[in-house]
Structure formats: C-alpha cells, structure tokens
Amino acid sequence: MGAFAKIIATAMVSIFVQNAIFERALGANVVIYASRKNNHVVGFTIGMTAMTTVASVITYFLDGLLLPLELGYLFMPLVYITIISILYVLALLFLWRLFPDIFARIKKHAHLAIVNCTVLGALFLNSVHGNDIWSYIGYGFGTGIGFFLACFMLNIAHEKLDSDKIPRAFRGYPIMLIYIGIVSMGFYVLVGYTVNF
Amino acid sequence: MSEKKTKINFDGFFRQNIVLMSGLVTAPIIVAATTAERALVLSLCFFMVSYISIMICRLIPRKIMYSMRILIYAVVAGAVYIPTALLLSMLFPETVSGVLIYIEISVVNLLLLAKTESRFYLESFGVMAVDALIYIAGYAGAAFAVGIIRELLAYGTFFGLYLFDEPMPAAKSPFFGFILVGILAAVCRVIVGRRGAGK
C-alpha cells in the first residue's frame, strides 16, 4: 500500500507541480504537433507514458551504477538513448507481430512520441529527484499523464487559437507558445515557486 | 540515385529558423536561455552535438529502415555528447551545471532527427555542411536574442555587466520564455510577410 501511495503521490507531483511541458518546456514542440489531432493526443500519450514508465524502471538500476562514478553523468545520455532505442525496437516488433494494423498506422509517427525531449528529460529528472524505484515509476508515469494534460489543453484551444480573431502574425505557432506561457503562469501561481533545473 | 541539391540556401537562418519559425527546437531557449552566457553555452553545445552528429550520420546507409536510422542518429549524438559536455564543463563549469538537463536533451533535437532526413541528406556534402551551419547559426541567433532580452529584464545586466536594477525578475521564469519566444516568432512572421510582399 505504501508503494502504491508513493507512486500516486510522485505521479501527482510530476503532473501538476513539475509538469514537463508547462514547467520545463520539455517536448513543447512535440505537444504542439500532437495536439492538432485527437488520435495523435491518445497515441502519443499511450506511447510516451509506456516508454517513460518502463524506461524509468530500467534506469533506476542503471543510475545506481552510473551516478556514483565521477564522470558517470557524461555517459547518461548515451545509456538512456540506448535503453529507449531498445525498448522502441521491442515495442515495434511486438506490434508488427501481433497487431500489424496498428503498426502500419503508427510507424510514421512512433519515433516522434518515443525519441523526444519529454521521455529523455523524464529519465534525467528521475536521476536527480528519484530516490527509490516507486518514485521512479511514479515520476515516469506522471510525466506521460502530464504530457496528456498539456496536449488536451492545447487540443481544446486549437479552434479558437487558429480563428480569424487572432492577428495573422500570431496564428499557429506563436499564439500556441503564448497560450502555453499563460497556462504555465497559472501552474507557477498554483505551485507558488519556480523549479530549479 | 536521385540528384543531390548543390545550391546553398540561406533560409535556415531566418525564414526557416528552427526556434522562431518552425519550432523544432524550443525547450532550451524557453527555459534555460535566461542570460547571454547561458545562450552561449547552449549554442556551443547545440553546434558541437548537432553538427558533428550530422556529419557522422551522413555515413549511415539509407538502406536501413527510417525508424532505425533515427535511433542510430540519437545514439551517435549521445556519443558526441561525451566530449562536448566534458569540454563545456571545463570552460563554463557553473553555467553548465545550471543548464545541464537542457544540454543533455540536445541529443534528441529535431534538427538532427528530422531535418537530416527531410533536407540535409538530400544535398551534396559541401552544401549540407554549409546548410547545417546556417541552421545552427539561426538557433544561436534566437538563443542570444532571448538570452540578452531576459538578462536585461531579469537581472539588469549584459553578459554579467551591471547596467541597472532588475526591472522584471519574472523574466527568468519559463512562462516568460514561452511568451517572449511566441512574440519574437510573431515578429519574425511579420518581417517575412513584408519581405514577401515587397518582392
């Protein structure tokens, strides 16, 4: 029960207090891309949440080996990317073998959901803030759900942000950033402090 | 075999700027570029990781499946990151520790993972070498623009040199980064639109 509570508590922190998009802009470009279509929101969220959660479990054990080394931090991006790559290939093989229809649909976009700043950033933040395997799992899971929250908030605002009421120069990418900035300000006020990265 | 493009195009600096126009690489600028020195560190890191990786990855055969090539690009960038981080840590120890995560995530930047396939590897080697530099210069330009504005507003300094009392401390926060980059992106669109109309 204690482990479950810790997972939920850490997930809550990574969704609302240290949201990867609103607090750290990790994967802001991906969220803008994914939020355009409803099926992208769902697909990206599932892929990202699965990857951050599973990769967090593996990196928990590897961090134990790397972090005590003086120059271990230099090798972390390479190690993390290798883990993400292996998991990504395994996931693609699994889908190709058992769900070929889904594989055919997602193969063009899958790498965008998996190999990005949000996933890699979650693993790095875990190595800094995580202290046991439950917090690693919670943070990884919460990062994926936090991505969904950001994606959903952008998705529902798309229609208004692309309307004629918005000056032409601001339509699209600029107004999206300003919108995320205003939501981010709300999170900042909600939390009451800014995170140290 | 398809013919490679041999004409240098300078649109990577402004018209297709990866921060302000296409938004391919935004996180480091929005959050970490709060001073000119940080902008310098981010730009140097981005240059070393991306440029060297793009050059090395050119050697990877295109027969390999696209999804796999992307992974190899990221792994190569992860290897290039090691000497890059070591060098930057020696040159700017305090600044690097402050922006470490944004240096680390540069191994999955979309200039490397997307532009290589859609643009750089369709060009001849010489053109690609220049074109990639132009894109990286565009990133550096955006990083310095954002870094200098935020340093002036948040700290009242320029490259650490005191100018006046900080008029707007919140300028160093991520939400201000989003809003500032959004406004700069809109300004760039106005300039590009006027240039287009002029022609």
Short mmCIF file of C-alpha atoms in Angstrom, two decimals:
data_model
loop_
_atom_site.label_atom_id
_atom_site.label_comp_id
_atom_site.label_asym_id
_atom_site.label_seq_id
_atom_site.Cartn_x
_atom_site.Cartn_y
_atom_site.Cartn_z
CA MET A 1 0.00 0.00 0.00
CA GLY A 2 2.88 2.37 0.85
CA ALA A 3 4.49 1.74 -2.54
CA PHE A 4 1.22 2.45 -4.37
CA ALA A 5 0.72 5.66 -2.40
CA LYS A 6 4.25 6.77 -3.25
CA ILE A 7 3.71 6.09 -6.96
CA ILE A 8 0.49 8.12 -6.94
CA ALA A 9 2.00 10.97 -4.92
CA THR A 10 5.05 11.24 -7.18
CA ALA A 11 2.87 11.00 -10.27
CA MET A 12 0.74 13.88 -8.93
CA VAL A 13 3.88 15.96 -8.44
CA SER A 14 5.06 15.33 -12.00
CA ILE A 15 1.60 16.09 -13.43
CA PHE A 16 0.71 19.26 -11.52
CA VAL A 17 3.80 20.59 -9.77
CA GLN A 18 6.61 19.74 -12.16
CA ASN A 19 4.71 19.33 -15.41
CA ALA A 20 7.25 18.51 -18.12
CA ILE A 21 5.63 20.88 -20.61
CA PHE A 22 4.42 23.81 -18.52
CA GLU A 23 7.28 23.94 -16.03
CA ARG A 24 10.24 22.82 -18.14
CA ALA A 25 9.08 23.05 -21.77
CA LEU A 26 10.40 19.51 -22.34
CA GLY A 27 8.84 18.48 -25.63
CA ALA A 28 6.93 21.72 -26.24
CA ASN A 29 7.35 21.20 -29.98
CA VAL A 30 6.02 17.63 -29.72
CA VAL A 31 2.98 18.72 -27.73
CA ILE A 32 2.14 21.39 -30.31
CA TYR A 33 2.39 18.78 -33.08
CA ALA A 34 0.48 16.04 -31.23
CA SER A 35 -2.34 18.30 -30.04
CA ARG A 36 -3.55 19.00 -33.59
CA LYS A 37 -5.42 15.71 -33.95
CA ASN A 38 -7.43 13.81 -31.35
CA ASN A 39 -5.98 10.43 -32.30
CA HIS A 40 -2.46 11.86 -32.02
CA VAL A 41 -3.21 13.02 -28.48
CA VAL A 42 -4.22 9.50 -27.47
CA GLY A 43 -1.49 7.72 -29.43
CA PHE A 44 1.33 9.97 -28.27
CA THR A 45 0.15 9.76 -24.66
CA ILE A 46 -0.01 5.96 -24.66
CA GLY A 47 3.39 5.61 -26.33
CA MET A 48 5.05 8.20 -24.16
CA THR A 49 3.55 7.01 -20.87
CA ALA A 50 4.51 3.40 -21.56
CA MET A 51 8.04 4.40 -22.52
CA THR A 52 8.69 6.77 -19.59
CA THR A 53 7.31 4.23 -17.10
CA VAL A 54 9.18 1.17 -18.38
CA ALA A 55 12.40 3.08 -19.08
CA SER A 56 12.25 4.59 -15.56
CA VAL A 57 12.30 1.10 -14.03
CA ILE A 58 15.39 0.16 -16.05
CA THR A 59 17.21 3.45 -15.43
CA TYR A 60 16.63 3.09 -11.69
CA PHE A 61 19.03 0.15 -11.67
CA LEU A 62 21.48 1.77 -14.10
CA ASP A 63 21.54 5.05 -12.16
CA GLY A 64 22.76 3.06 -9.19
CA LEU A 65 25.83 2.16 -11.27
CA LEU A 66 26.35 5.46 -13.11
CA LEU A 67 25.67 8.15 -10.51
CA PRO A 68 28.42 7.15 -8.04
CA LEU A 69 31.04 7.49 -10.81
CA GLU A 70 32.77 10.86 -11.05
CA LEU A 71 32.20 11.19 -14.80
CA GLY A 72 29.16 8.93 -14.93
CA TYR A 73 26.88 11.83 -15.90
CA LEU A 74 28.72 12.13 -19.22
CA PHE A 75 27.54 8.69 -20.29
CA MET A 76 23.94 9.06 -19.16
CA PRO A 77 22.51 10.45 -22.44
CA LEU A 78 24.16 7.62 -24.40
CA VAL A 79 22.94 4.96 -21.94
CA TYR A 80 19.42 6.41 -21.77
CA ILE A 81 19.13 6.73 -25.55
CA THR A 82 20.31 3.14 -25.94
CA ILE A 83 17.66 1.95 -23.47
CA ILE A 84 14.95 3.98 -25.21
CA SER A 85 16.08 2.61 -28.58
CA ILE A 86 15.99 -1.00 -27.43
CA LEU A 87 12.54 -0.58 -25.89
CA TYR A 88 11.30 1.20 -29.01
CA VAL A 89 12.51 -1.61 -31.28
CA LEU A 90 10.96 -4.24 -28.99
CA ALA A 91 7.66 -2.35 -28.96
CA LEU A 92 7.66 -2.05 -32.76
CA LEU A 93 8.44 -5.76 -33.14
CA PHE A 94 5.64 -6.61 -30.70
CA LEU A 95 3.13 -4.50 -32.63
CA TRP A 96 4.35 -5.73 -36.02
CA ARG A 97 3.95 -9.35 -34.95
CA LEU A 98 0.68 -9.17 -33.01
CA PHE A 99 -1.09 -6.00 -34.20
CA PRO A 100 0.04 -5.35 -37.80
CA ASP A 101 -2.80 -2.88 -38.45
CA ILE A 102 -1.77 -0.67 -35.55
CA PHE A 103 1.88 -0.99 -36.57
CA ALA A 104 1.09 0.17 -40.12
CA ARG A 105 -0.81 3.17 -38.77
CA ILE A 106 1.75 4.36 -36.22
CA LYS A 107 5.11 3.54 -37.78
CA LYS A 108 5.47 7.00 -39.37
CA HIS A 109 4.87 8.92 -36.13
CA ALA A 110 6.00 6.47 -33.44
CA HIS A 111 9.55 7.79 -33.19
CA LEU A 112 8.24 11.31 -32.52
CA ALA A 113 6.36 10.02 -29.47
CA ILE A 114 9.26 7.95 -28.17
CA VAL A 115 12.56 9.62 -29.08
CA ASN A 116 11.99 13.12 -27.76
CA CYS A 117 12.87 15.60 -25.01
CA THR A 118 9.93 14.65 -22.78
CA VAL A 119 10.94 10.99 -22.48
CA LEU A 120 14.65 11.69 -22.14
CA GLY A 121 14.03 14.61 -19.78
CA ALA A 122 11.85 12.44 -17.51
CA LEU A 123 14.70 9.96 -17.15
CA PHE A 124 17.20 12.71 -16.32
CA LEU A 125 14.85 14.30 -13.80
CA ASN A 126 14.34 10.88 -12.23
CA SER A 127 18.09 10.54 -11.79
CA VAL A 128 18.14 13.88 -9.95
CA HIS A 129 14.96 13.70 -7.86
CA GLY A 130 14.11 10.00 -7.64
CA ASN A 131 15.13 8.17 -4.50
CA ASP A 132 13.57 4.71 -4.84
CA ILE A 133 12.02 2.57 -7.55
CA TRP A 134 8.46 3.67 -6.64
CA SER A 135 9.27 7.34 -7.10
CA TYR A 136 10.97 6.50 -10.41
CA ILE A 137 7.86 4.67 -11.63
CA GLY A 138 5.55 7.40 -10.35
CA TYR A 139 7.57 10.17 -11.98
CA GLY A 140 7.82 8.30 -15.28
CA PHE A 141 4.09 7.55 -15.33
CA GLY A 142 3.18 11.06 -14.23
CA THR A 143 5.30 12.62 -16.96
CA GLY A 144 3.24 10.78 -19.58
CA ILE A 145 -0.03 11.85 -17.97
CA GLY A 146 1.31 15.40 -17.60
CA PHE A 147 2.00 15.34 -21.33
CA PHE A 148 -1.60 14.29 -21.91
CA LEU A 149 -2.84 17.18 -19.76
CA ALA A 150 -0.80 19.66 -21.80
CA CYS A 151 -1.83 18.04 -25.08
CA PHE A 152 -5.50 18.06 -24.10
CA MET A 153 -5.41 21.72 -23.03
CA LEU A 154 -3.89 22.69 -26.37
CA ASN A 155 -6.21 20.42 -28.33
CA ILE A 156 -9.37 22.04 -26.96
CA ALA A 157 -7.97 25.52 -27.60
CA HIS A 158 -6.86 24.87 -31.19
CA GLU A 159 -10.05 26.04 -32.84
CA LYS A 160 -10.05 29.41 -31.07
CA LEU A 161 -6.32 29.93 -31.40
CA ASP A 162 -6.49 29.40 -35.17
CA SER A 163 -9.56 31.64 -35.65
CA ASP A 164 -9.71 34.94 -37.54
CA LYS A 165 -9.90 36.79 -34.22
CA ILE A 166 -6.19 36.14 -33.75
CA PRO A 167 -3.93 38.54 -35.70
CA ARG A 168 -2.43 36.78 -38.73
CA ALA A 169 1.17 37.04 -37.50
CA PHE A 170 0.27 35.30 -34.24
CA ARG A 171 -1.82 32.49 -35.72
CA GLY A 172 -0.41 28.98 -35.32
CA TYR A 173 2.92 28.51 -33.57
CA PRO A 174 3.33 31.97 -31.90
CA ILE A 175 -0.10 32.03 -30.26
CA MET A 176 0.36 28.40 -29.16
CA LEU A 177 3.52 29.38 -27.30
CA ILE A 178 1.86 32.40 -25.73
CA TYR A 179 -1.11 30.23 -24.69
CA ILE A 180 1.23 27.63 -23.14
CA GLY A 181 3.03 30.52 -21.42
CA ILE A 182 -0.19 31.79 -19.87
CA VAL A 183 -1.17 28.29 -18.70
CA SER A 184 2.37 27.87 -17.41
CA MET A 185 1.93 31.10 -15.44
CA GLY A 186 -1.18 29.53 -13.88
CA PHE A 187 0.85 26.50 -12.82
CA TYR A 188 3.54 28.82 -11.48
CA VAL A 189 0.98 30.63 -9.34
CA LEU A 190 -0.62 27.34 -8.29
CA VAL A 191 2.69 25.94 -7.08
CA GLY A 192 4.00 29.21 -5.73
CA TYR A 193 7.61 28.74 -6.77
CA THR A 194 9.72 28.00 -9.79
CA VAL A 195 11.66 24.78 -10.18
CA ASN A 196 15.44 24.64 -10.27
CA PHE A 197 16.55 22.63 -13.26
CA MET B 1 20.06 7.51 -57.47
CA SER B 2 18.38 10.90 -57.07
CA GLU B 3 20.39 14.03 -57.85
CA LYS B 4 21.68 15.94 -54.82
CA LYS B 5 20.94 19.64 -54.40
CA THR B 6 24.04 21.75 -54.98
CA LYS B 7 22.76 25.30 -54.35
CA ILE B 8 23.23 26.87 -50.94
CA ASN B 9 20.05 28.28 -49.44
CA PHE B 10 20.28 30.70 -46.53
CA ASP B 11 16.67 30.34 -45.35
CA GLY B 12 17.76 28.19 -42.39
CA PHE B 13 18.94 31.30 -40.57
CA PHE B 14 15.72 33.29 -40.60
CA ARG B 15 12.86 32.12 -42.85
CA GLN B 16 13.08 28.56 -41.51
CA ASN B 17 14.66 29.37 -38.15
CA ILE B 18 14.31 26.22 -36.04
CA VAL B 19 13.36 28.14 -32.88
CA LEU B 20 11.26 31.06 -34.06
CA MET B 21 9.72 29.89 -37.31
CA SER B 22 9.37 26.10 -37.35
CA GLY B 23 9.67 25.49 -33.59
CA LEU B 24 11.73 22.33 -33.99
CA VAL B 25 13.99 23.11 -31.03
CA THR B 26 12.43 25.21 -28.30
CA ALA B 27 12.90 23.83 -24.77
CA PRO B 28 16.47 25.04 -24.10
CA ILE B 29 15.68 28.54 -25.34
CA ILE B 30 12.37 28.87 -23.50
CA VAL B 31 13.62 27.69 -20.11
CA ALA B 32 17.41 27.84 -19.98
CA ALA B 33 18.35 30.86 -22.13
CA THR B 34 17.95 33.39 -19.31
CA THR B 35 21.33 35.10 -19.77
CA ALA B 36 23.67 35.75 -22.67
CA GLU B 37 26.28 33.39 -21.20
CA ARG B 38 23.73 30.59 -20.97
CA ALA B 39 22.76 31.30 -24.57
CA LEU B 40 26.43 30.96 -25.50
CA VAL B 41 26.75 27.61 -23.70
CA LEU B 42 23.52 26.29 -25.25
CA SER B 43 24.62 27.41 -28.72
CA LEU B 44 28.08 25.86 -28.39
CA CYS B 45 26.59 22.60 -27.16
CA PHE B 46 23.98 22.57 -29.90
CA PHE B 47 26.64 23.29 -32.52
CA MET B 48 29.01 20.55 -31.37
CA VAL B 49 26.42 17.84 -30.78
CA SER B 50 24.30 18.52 -33.86
CA TYR B 51 26.95 19.44 -36.40
CA ILE B 52 29.35 16.59 -35.67
CA SER B 53 26.46 14.10 -35.46
CA ILE B 54 25.00 15.27 -38.78
CA MET B 55 28.41 14.83 -40.43
CA ILE B 56 28.94 11.35 -38.95
CA CYS B 57 25.40 10.16 -39.61
CA ARG B 58 25.79 11.05 -43.28
CA LEU B 59 27.82 7.82 -43.48
CA ILE B 60 24.90 5.68 -42.32
CA PRO B 61 23.46 3.76 -45.29
CA ARG B 62 19.97 4.87 -46.31
CA LYS B 63 19.08 1.23 -46.90
CA ILE B 64 18.49 0.94 -43.17
CA MET B 65 14.83 1.42 -42.23
CA TYR B 66 13.89 5.04 -41.39
CA SER B 67 12.77 4.21 -37.82
CA MET B 68 16.11 2.54 -37.15
CA ARG B 69 18.17 5.34 -38.70
CA ILE B 70 16.57 7.83 -36.31
CA LEU B 71 17.69 5.71 -33.38
CA ILE B 72 21.23 5.48 -34.72
CA TYR B 73 21.34 9.28 -35.12
CA ALA B 74 20.35 9.70 -31.47
CA VAL B 75 22.92 7.14 -30.28
CA VAL B 76 25.65 8.88 -32.31
CA ALA B 77 24.62 12.20 -30.74
CA GLY B 78 24.79 10.54 -27.32
CA ALA B 79 28.39 9.53 -28.05
CA VAL B 80 29.29 13.00 -29.37
CA TYR B 81 27.77 14.49 -26.22
CA ILE B 82 30.54 12.96 -24.05
CA PRO B 83 33.48 15.08 -25.27
CA THR B 84 31.16 18.08 -25.75
CA ALA B 85 29.97 18.06 -22.14
CA LEU B 86 33.49 17.46 -20.87
CA LEU B 87 34.82 20.47 -22.81
CA LEU B 88 31.96 22.77 -21.83
CA SER B 89 32.23 21.71 -18.17
CA MET B 90 35.86 22.79 -18.21
CA LEU B 91 35.14 26.12 -19.92
CA PHE B 92 31.90 27.11 -18.15
CA PRO B 93 31.58 24.91 -15.03
CA GLU B 94 28.90 26.96 -13.22
CA THR B 95 26.78 27.73 -16.27
CA VAL B 96 26.86 24.13 -17.47
CA SER B 97 25.68 22.80 -14.10
CA GLY B 98 22.78 25.29 -14.24
CA VAL B 99 21.55 24.16 -17.64
CA LEU B 100 22.73 20.54 -17.61
CA ILE B 101 19.42 18.87 -18.46
CA TYR B 102 18.96 21.16 -21.48
CA ILE B 103 22.43 20.22 -22.70
CA GLU B 104 21.69 16.54 -22.18
CA ILE B 105 18.44 16.59 -24.14
CA SER B 106 20.22 18.15 -27.12
CA VAL B 107 20.99 14.58 -28.26
CA VAL B 108 17.38 14.21 -29.38
CA ASN B 109 16.97 17.58 -31.06
CA LEU B 110 14.79 17.61 -34.15
CA LEU B 111 17.38 19.34 -36.32
CA LEU B 112 19.28 16.06 -36.15
CA LEU B 113 16.33 13.67 -36.09
CA ALA B 114 14.09 15.37 -38.66
CA LYS B 115 15.97 17.89 -40.82
CA THR B 116 18.70 15.42 -41.70
CA GLU B 117 16.18 13.21 -43.47
CA SER B 118 13.98 15.89 -44.97
CA ARG B 119 16.73 18.26 -46.09
CA PHE B 120 20.42 17.74 -45.30
CA TYR B 121 20.87 14.28 -46.79
CA LEU B 122 19.18 15.36 -50.00
CA GLU B 123 22.00 17.85 -50.54
CA SER B 124 25.58 17.35 -51.70
CA PHE B 125 28.10 17.05 -48.86
CA GLY B 126 29.53 20.57 -49.27
CA VAL B 127 26.10 22.20 -49.40
CA MET B 128 24.94 20.15 -46.44
CA ALA B 129 27.96 21.24 -44.38
CA VAL B 130 27.15 24.91 -45.01
CA ASP B 131 23.38 24.49 -44.73
CA ALA B 132 23.64 22.78 -41.33
CA LEU B 133 25.89 25.61 -40.13
CA ILE B 134 23.32 28.18 -41.27
CA TYR B 135 20.57 26.39 -39.33
CA ILE B 136 22.76 26.23 -36.22
CA ALA B 137 23.62 29.93 -36.63
CA GLY B 138 19.86 30.59 -36.70
CA TYR B 139 19.49 28.68 -33.43
CA ALA B 140 22.35 30.69 -31.90
CA GLY B 141 20.80 33.95 -33.10
CA ALA B 142 17.49 33.09 -31.44
CA ALA B 143 19.25 31.92 -28.26
CA PHE B 144 21.18 35.18 -27.96
CA ALA B 145 18.14 37.32 -28.74
CA VAL B 146 16.13 35.60 -26.00
CA GLY B 147 19.09 35.38 -23.59
CA ILE B 148 20.04 39.05 -23.89
CA ILE B 149 16.45 40.33 -23.55
CA ARG B 150 15.83 38.15 -20.49
CA GLU B 151 19.16 39.03 -18.88
CA LEU B 152 18.43 42.73 -19.27
CA LEU B 153 14.92 42.37 -17.86
CA ALA B 154 15.57 39.79 -15.15
CA TYR B 155 18.99 40.88 -13.88
CA GLY B 156 19.63 44.31 -15.41
CA THR B 157 22.97 43.05 -16.73
CA PHE B 158 24.59 42.37 -20.11
CA PHE B 159 26.98 39.39 -20.17
CA GLY B 160 27.17 39.81 -16.39
CA LEU B 161 27.98 43.54 -16.62
CA TYR B 162 25.72 45.61 -14.33
CA LEU B 163 23.61 48.16 -16.20
CA PHE B 164 20.59 48.91 -13.98
CA ASP B 165 18.42 47.36 -11.25
CA GLU B 166 16.43 44.40 -12.48
CA PRO B 167 13.15 45.78 -13.85
CA MET B 168 11.32 42.44 -14.24
CA PRO B 169 12.66 39.49 -12.21
CA ALA B 170 9.92 37.19 -13.58
CA ALA B 171 11.63 37.36 -16.99
CA LYS B 172 13.80 34.42 -15.97
CA SER B 173 10.80 32.14 -15.43
CA PRO B 174 9.71 29.54 -18.02
CA PHE B 175 6.31 31.18 -18.63
CA PHE B 176 8.02 34.40 -19.69
CA GLY B 177 10.23 32.32 -22.01
CA PHE B 178 7.14 30.89 -23.72
CA ILE B 179 5.56 34.31 -24.13
CA LEU B 180 8.77 36.01 -25.31
CA VAL B 181 9.56 33.31 -27.89
CA GLY B 182 5.91 33.48 -29.05
CA ILE B 183 6.14 37.26 -29.53
CA LEU B 184 9.51 37.01 -31.30
CA ALA B 185 8.07 34.29 -33.56
CA ALA B 186 5.18 36.61 -34.49
CA VAL B 187 7.61 39.48 -35.18
CA CYS B 188 9.62 37.18 -37.47
CA ARG B 189 6.45 36.25 -39.35
CA VAL B 190 5.61 39.92 -39.87
CA ILE B 191 9.13 40.56 -41.24
CA VAL B 192 8.98 37.52 -43.52
CA GLY B 193 5.48 38.55 -44.69
CA ARG B 194 6.63 42.11 -45.51
CA ARG B 195 9.70 40.84 -47.34
CA GLY B 196 7.47 38.50 -49.35
CA ALA B 197 5.06 41.34 -50.17
CA GLY B 198 7.97 43.59 -51.16
CA LYS B 199 9.20 41.03 -53.67
#
